mmCIF file of C-alpha atoms in Angstrom:
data_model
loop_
_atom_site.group_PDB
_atom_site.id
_atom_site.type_symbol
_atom_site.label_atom_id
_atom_site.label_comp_id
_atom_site.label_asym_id
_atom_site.label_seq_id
_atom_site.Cartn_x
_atom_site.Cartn_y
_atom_site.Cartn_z
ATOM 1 C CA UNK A 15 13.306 -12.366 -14.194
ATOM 2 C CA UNK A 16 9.598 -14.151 -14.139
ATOM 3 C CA UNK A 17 9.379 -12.515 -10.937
ATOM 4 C CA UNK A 18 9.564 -8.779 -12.543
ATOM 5 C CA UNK A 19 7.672 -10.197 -15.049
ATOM 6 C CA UNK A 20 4.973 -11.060 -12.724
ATOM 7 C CA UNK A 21 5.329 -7.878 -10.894
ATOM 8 C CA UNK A 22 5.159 -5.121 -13.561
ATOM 9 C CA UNK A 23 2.254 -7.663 -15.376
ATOM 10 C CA UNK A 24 0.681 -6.985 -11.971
ATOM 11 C CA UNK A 25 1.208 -3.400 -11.508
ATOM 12 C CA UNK A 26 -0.499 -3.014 -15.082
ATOM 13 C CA UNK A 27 -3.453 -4.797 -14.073
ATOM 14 C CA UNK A 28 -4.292 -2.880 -11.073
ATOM 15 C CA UNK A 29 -3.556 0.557 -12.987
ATOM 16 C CA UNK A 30 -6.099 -0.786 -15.146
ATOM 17 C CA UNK A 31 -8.422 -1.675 -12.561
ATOM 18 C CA UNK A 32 -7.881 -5.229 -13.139
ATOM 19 C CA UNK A 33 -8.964 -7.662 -10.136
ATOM 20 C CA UNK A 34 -7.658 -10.540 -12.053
ATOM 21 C CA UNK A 35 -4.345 -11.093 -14.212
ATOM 22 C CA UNK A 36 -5.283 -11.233 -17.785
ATOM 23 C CA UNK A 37 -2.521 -13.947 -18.311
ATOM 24 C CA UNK A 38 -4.887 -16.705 -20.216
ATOM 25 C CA UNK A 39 -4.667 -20.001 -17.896
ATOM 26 C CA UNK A 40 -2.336 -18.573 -15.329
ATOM 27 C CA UNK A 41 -5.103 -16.059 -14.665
ATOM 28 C CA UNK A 42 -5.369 -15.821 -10.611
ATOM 29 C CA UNK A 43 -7.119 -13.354 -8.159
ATOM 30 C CA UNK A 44 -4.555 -10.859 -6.661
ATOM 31 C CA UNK A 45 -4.556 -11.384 -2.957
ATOM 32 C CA UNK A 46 -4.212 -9.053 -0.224
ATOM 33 C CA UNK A 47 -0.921 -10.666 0.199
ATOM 34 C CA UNK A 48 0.187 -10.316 -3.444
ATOM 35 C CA UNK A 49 -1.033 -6.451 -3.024
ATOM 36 C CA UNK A 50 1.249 -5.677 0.280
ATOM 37 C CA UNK A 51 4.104 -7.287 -1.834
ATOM 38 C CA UNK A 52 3.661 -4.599 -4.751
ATOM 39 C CA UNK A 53 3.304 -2.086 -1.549
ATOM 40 C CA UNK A 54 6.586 -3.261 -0.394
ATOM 41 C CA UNK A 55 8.758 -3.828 -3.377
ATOM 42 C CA UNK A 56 7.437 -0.149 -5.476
ATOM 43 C CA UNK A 57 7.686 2.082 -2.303
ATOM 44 C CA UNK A 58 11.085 0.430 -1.483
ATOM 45 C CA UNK A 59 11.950 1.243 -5.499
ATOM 46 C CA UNK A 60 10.785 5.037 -5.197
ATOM 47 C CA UNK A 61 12.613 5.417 -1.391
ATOM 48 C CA UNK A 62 15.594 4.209 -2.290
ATOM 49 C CA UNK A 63 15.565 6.920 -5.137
ATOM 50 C CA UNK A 64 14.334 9.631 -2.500
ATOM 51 C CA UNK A 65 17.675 8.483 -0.021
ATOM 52 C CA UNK A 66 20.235 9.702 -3.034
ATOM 53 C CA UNK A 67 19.665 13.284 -2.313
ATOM 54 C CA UNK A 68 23.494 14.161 -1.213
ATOM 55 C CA UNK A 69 25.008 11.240 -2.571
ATOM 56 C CA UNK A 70 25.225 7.528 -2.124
ATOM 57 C CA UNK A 71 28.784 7.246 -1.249
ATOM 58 C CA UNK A 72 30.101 6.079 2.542
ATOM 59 C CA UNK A 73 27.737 6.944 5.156
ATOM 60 C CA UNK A 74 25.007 8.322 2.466
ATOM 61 C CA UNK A 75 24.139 4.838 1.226
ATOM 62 C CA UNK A 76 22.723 3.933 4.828
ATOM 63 C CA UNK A 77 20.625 7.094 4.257
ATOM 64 C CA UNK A 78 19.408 4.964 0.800
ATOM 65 C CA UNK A 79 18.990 2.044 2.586
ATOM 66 C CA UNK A 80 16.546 3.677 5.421
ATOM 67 C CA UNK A 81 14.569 5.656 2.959
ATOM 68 C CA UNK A 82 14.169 2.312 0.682
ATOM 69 C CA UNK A 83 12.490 1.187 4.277
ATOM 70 C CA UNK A 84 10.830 4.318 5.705
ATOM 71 C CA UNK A 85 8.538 4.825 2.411
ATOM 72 C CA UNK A 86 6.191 1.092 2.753
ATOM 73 C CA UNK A 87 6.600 1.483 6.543
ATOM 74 C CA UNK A 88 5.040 4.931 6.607
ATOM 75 C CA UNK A 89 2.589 3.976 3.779
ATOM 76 C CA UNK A 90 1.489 0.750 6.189
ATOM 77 C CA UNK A 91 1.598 2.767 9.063
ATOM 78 C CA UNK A 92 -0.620 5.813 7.342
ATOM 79 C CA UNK A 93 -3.262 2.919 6.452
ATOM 80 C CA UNK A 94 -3.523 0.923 9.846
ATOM 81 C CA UNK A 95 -4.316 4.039 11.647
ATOM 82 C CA UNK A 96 -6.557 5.379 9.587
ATOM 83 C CA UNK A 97 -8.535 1.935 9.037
ATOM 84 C CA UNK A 98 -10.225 1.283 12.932
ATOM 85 C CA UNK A 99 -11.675 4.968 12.539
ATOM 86 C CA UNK A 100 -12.862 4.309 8.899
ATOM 87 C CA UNK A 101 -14.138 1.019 10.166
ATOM 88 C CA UNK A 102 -16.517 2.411 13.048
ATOM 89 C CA UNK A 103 -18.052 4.982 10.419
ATOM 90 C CA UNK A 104 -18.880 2.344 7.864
ATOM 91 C CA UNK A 105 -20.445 0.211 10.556
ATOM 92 C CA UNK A 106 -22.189 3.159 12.086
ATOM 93 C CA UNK A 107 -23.746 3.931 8.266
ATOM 94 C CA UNK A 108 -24.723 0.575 7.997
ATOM 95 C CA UNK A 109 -22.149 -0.362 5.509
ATOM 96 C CA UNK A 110 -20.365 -2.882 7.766
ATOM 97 C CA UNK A 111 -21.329 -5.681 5.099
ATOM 98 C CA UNK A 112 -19.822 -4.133 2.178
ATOM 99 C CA UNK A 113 -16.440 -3.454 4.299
ATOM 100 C CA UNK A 114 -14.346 -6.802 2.566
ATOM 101 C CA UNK A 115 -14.653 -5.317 -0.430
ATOM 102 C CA UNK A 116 -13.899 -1.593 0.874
ATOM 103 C CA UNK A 117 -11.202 -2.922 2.398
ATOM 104 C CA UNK A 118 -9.928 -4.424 -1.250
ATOM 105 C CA UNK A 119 -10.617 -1.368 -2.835
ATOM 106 C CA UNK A 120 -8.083 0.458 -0.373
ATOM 107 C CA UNK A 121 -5.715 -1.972 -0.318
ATOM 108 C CA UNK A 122 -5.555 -1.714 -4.841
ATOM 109 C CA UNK A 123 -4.768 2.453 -4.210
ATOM 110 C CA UNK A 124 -2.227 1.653 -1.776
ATOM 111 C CA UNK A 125 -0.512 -0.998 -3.937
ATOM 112 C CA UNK A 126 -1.433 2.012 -7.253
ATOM 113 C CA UNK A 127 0.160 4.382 -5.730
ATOM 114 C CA UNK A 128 3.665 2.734 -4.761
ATOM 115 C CA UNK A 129 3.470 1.793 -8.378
ATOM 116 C CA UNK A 130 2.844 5.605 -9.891
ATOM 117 C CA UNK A 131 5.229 7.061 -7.168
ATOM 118 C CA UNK A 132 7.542 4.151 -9.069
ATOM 119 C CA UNK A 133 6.822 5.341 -12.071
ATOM 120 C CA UNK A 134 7.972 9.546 -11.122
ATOM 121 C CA UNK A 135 11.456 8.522 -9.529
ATOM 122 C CA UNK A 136 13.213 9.316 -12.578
ATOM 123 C CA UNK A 137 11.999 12.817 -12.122
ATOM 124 C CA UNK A 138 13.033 13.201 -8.468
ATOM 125 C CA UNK A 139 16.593 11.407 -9.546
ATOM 126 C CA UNK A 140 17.040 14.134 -12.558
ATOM 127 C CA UNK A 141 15.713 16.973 -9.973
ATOM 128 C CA UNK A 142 18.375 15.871 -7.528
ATOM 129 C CA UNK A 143 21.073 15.784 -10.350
ATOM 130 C CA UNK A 144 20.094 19.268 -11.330
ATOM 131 C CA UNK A 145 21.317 21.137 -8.161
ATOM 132 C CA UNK A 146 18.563 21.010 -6.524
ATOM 133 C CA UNK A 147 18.527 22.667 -2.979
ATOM 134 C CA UNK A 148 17.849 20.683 0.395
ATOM 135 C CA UNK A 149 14.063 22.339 1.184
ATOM 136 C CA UNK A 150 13.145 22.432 -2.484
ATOM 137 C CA UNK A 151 14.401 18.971 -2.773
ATOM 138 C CA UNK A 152 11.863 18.027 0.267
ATOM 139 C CA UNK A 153 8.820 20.302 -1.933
ATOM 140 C CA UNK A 154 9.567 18.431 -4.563
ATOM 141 C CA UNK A 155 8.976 14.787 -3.135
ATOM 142 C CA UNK A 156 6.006 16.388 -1.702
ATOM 143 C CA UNK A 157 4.607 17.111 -4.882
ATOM 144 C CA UNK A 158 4.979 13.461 -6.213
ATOM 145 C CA UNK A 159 3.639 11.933 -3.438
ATOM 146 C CA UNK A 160 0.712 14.368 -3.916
ATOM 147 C CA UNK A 161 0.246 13.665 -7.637
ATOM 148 C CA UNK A 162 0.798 9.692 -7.200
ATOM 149 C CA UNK A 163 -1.826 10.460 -3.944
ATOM 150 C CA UNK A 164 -4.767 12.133 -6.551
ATOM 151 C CA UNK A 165 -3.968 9.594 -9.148
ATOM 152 C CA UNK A 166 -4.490 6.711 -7.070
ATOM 153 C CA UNK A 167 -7.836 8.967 -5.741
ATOM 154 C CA UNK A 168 -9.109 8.242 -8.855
ATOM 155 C CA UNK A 169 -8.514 4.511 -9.082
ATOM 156 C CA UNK A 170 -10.271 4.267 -5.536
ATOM 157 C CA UNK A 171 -13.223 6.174 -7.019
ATOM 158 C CA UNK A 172 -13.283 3.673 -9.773
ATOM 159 C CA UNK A 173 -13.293 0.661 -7.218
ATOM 160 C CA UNK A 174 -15.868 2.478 -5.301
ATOM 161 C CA UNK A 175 -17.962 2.948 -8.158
ATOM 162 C CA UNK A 176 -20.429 -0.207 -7.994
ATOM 163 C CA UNK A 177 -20.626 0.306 -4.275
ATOM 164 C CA UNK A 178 -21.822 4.192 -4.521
ATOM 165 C CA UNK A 179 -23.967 2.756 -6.925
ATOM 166 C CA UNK A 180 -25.611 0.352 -4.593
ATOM 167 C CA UNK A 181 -25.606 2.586 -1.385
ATOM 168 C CA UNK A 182 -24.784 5.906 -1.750
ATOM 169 C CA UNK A 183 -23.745 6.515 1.687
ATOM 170 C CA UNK A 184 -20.581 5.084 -0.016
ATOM 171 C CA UNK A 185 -19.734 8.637 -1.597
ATOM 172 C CA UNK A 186 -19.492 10.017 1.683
ATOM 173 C CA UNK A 187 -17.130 7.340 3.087
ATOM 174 C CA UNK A 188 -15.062 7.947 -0.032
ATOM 175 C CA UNK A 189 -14.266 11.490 1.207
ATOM 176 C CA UNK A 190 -14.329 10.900 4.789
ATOM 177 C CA UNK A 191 -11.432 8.202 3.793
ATOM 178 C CA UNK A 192 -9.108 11.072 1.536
ATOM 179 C CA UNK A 193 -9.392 13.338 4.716
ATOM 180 C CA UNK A 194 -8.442 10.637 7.520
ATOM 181 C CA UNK A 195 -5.729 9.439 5.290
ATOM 182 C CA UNK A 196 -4.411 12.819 4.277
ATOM 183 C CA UNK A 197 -4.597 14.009 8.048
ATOM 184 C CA UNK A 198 -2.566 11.195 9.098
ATOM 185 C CA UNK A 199 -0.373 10.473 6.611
ATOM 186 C CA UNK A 200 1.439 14.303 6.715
ATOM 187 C CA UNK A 201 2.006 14.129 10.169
ATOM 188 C CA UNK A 202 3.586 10.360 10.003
ATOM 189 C CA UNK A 203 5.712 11.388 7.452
ATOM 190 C CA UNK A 204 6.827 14.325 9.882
ATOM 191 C CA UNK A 205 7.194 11.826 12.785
ATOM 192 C CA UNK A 206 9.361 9.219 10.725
ATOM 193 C CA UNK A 207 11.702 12.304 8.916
ATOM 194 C CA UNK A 208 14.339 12.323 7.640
ATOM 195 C CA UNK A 209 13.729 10.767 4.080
ATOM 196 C CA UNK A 210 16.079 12.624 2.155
ATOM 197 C CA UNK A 211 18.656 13.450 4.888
ATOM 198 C CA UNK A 212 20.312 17.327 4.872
ATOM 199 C CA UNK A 213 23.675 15.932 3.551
ATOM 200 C CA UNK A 214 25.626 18.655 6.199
ATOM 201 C CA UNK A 215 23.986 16.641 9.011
ATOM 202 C CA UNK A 216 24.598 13.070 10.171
ATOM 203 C CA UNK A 217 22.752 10.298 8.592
ATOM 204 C CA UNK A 218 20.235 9.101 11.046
ATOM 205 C CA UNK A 219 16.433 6.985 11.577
ATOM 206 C CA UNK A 220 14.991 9.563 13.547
ATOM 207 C CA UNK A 221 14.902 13.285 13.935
ATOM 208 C CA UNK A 222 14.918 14.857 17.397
ATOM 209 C CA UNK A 223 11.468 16.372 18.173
ATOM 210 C CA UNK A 224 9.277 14.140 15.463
ATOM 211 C CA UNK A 225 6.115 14.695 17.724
ATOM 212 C CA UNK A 226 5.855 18.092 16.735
ATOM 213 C CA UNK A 227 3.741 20.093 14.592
ATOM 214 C CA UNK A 228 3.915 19.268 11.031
ATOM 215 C CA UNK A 229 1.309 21.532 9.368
ATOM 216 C CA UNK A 230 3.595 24.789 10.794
ATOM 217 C CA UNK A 231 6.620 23.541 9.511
ATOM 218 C CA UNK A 232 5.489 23.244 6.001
ATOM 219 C CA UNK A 233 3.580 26.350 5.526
ATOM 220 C CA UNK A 234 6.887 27.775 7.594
ATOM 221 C CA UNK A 235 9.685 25.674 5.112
ATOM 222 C CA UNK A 236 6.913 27.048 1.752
ATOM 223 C CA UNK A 237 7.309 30.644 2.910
ATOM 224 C CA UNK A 238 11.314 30.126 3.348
ATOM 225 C CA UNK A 239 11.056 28.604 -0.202
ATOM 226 C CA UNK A 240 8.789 31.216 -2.086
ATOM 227 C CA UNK A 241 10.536 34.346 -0.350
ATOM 228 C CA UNK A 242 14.116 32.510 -1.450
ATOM 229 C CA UNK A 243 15.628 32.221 2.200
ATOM 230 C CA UNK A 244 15.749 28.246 1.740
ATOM 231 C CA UNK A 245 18.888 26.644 2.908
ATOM 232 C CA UNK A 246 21.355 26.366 -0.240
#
């Protein structure tokens, strides 16, 4: 219990923008290591929610268990590749100084944005108990991880705030940062499918031909969806 209690007292805090708990005298700096934790145990939280599509009975509940796994890993995975590239830029700018506290700053939105995507997994739960069809069901995750994505835009533009203010070349590594991330995180995602699992087909880690093009197959899977020829 005084561990939840830490955790959502921390998960308020860095909503808030917080760098520090506002406990009274237990009042201690969040580390990097206290961030990955909230990175861990909120995507695990919203994953294992994402995994119930179909079921959690029998073979379904390993589905669960890798989903509760896949969401951090592709989160962490998303982040170290787009951080050496974001790295070289800063450095090239002349910004290489001010990258500890960049590097804070991105580490918060990861840790905000486990905690909103948290926060909308009773709405993928109640879409899944509504019927919800297999492609729509894969939209619809889509769309929370792109409103938890935009809200945690704007506590990174928050963080980034006194360091546009001192350099301004900041701004411009602020945007640079949505696109790399964006870029790469769509087409991990694609790579480490399935998260939900089509409940006709066997549960499994990885999906045959996860190298491929992901930017086709979603406009392709939309279309489907719009024109109403998604699977049932």
């Amino acid at each position: 219990m005084n561990f939840l209690t830490a955790l959502f007292g921390m998960a308020g805090d860095v909503l808030r923008g917080e760098t520090r708990s506002s406990r009274g005298a237990q009042a201690v700096s969040f580390s990097g290591g206290t961030l990955t934790w909230a990175v861990v145990a909120f995507g695990m939280f919203y994953g294992g929610v994402m995994g119930t599509y179909g079921g959690v009975d029998g073979p379904r509940m390993w589905q669960v268990a890798i989903s509760a796994f896949k969401v951090p890993f592709l989160l962490f995975t998303t982040f170290f590749l787009s951080l050496p590239s974001f790295f070289v830029i800063n450095t090239l700018l002349g910004l290489r100084a001010d990258f500890p506290r960049v590097l804070r700053a991105l580490l918060s939105t990861q840790a905000g944005l486990t905690i909103i995507l948290s926060a909308l997994a009773p709405y993928t739960a109640f879409w899944y108990v509504c019927g919800s069809r297999y492609q729509p069901a894969i939209l619809f995750n889509g769309l929370m991880f792109g409103i938890a994505s935009v809200s945690a835009q704007w506590m990174l533009r928050r963080s980034y705030q006194p360091l546009v203010q001192n350099n301004p070349k900041h701004l411009w590594m602020l945007r640079a940062w949505l696109v790399i991330y964006v870029f790469v995180g769509i087409q991990m995602g694609w790579a480490l499918r399935p998260f939900i699992g089509d409940p006709v087909a066997p549960v499994q880690f990885f999906r045959e031909g996860s190298w491929s093009n992901a930017y086709e197959f979603v406009f392709q899977m939309m279309w489907d969806v719009l024109s109403g020829r998604g699977r049932r």
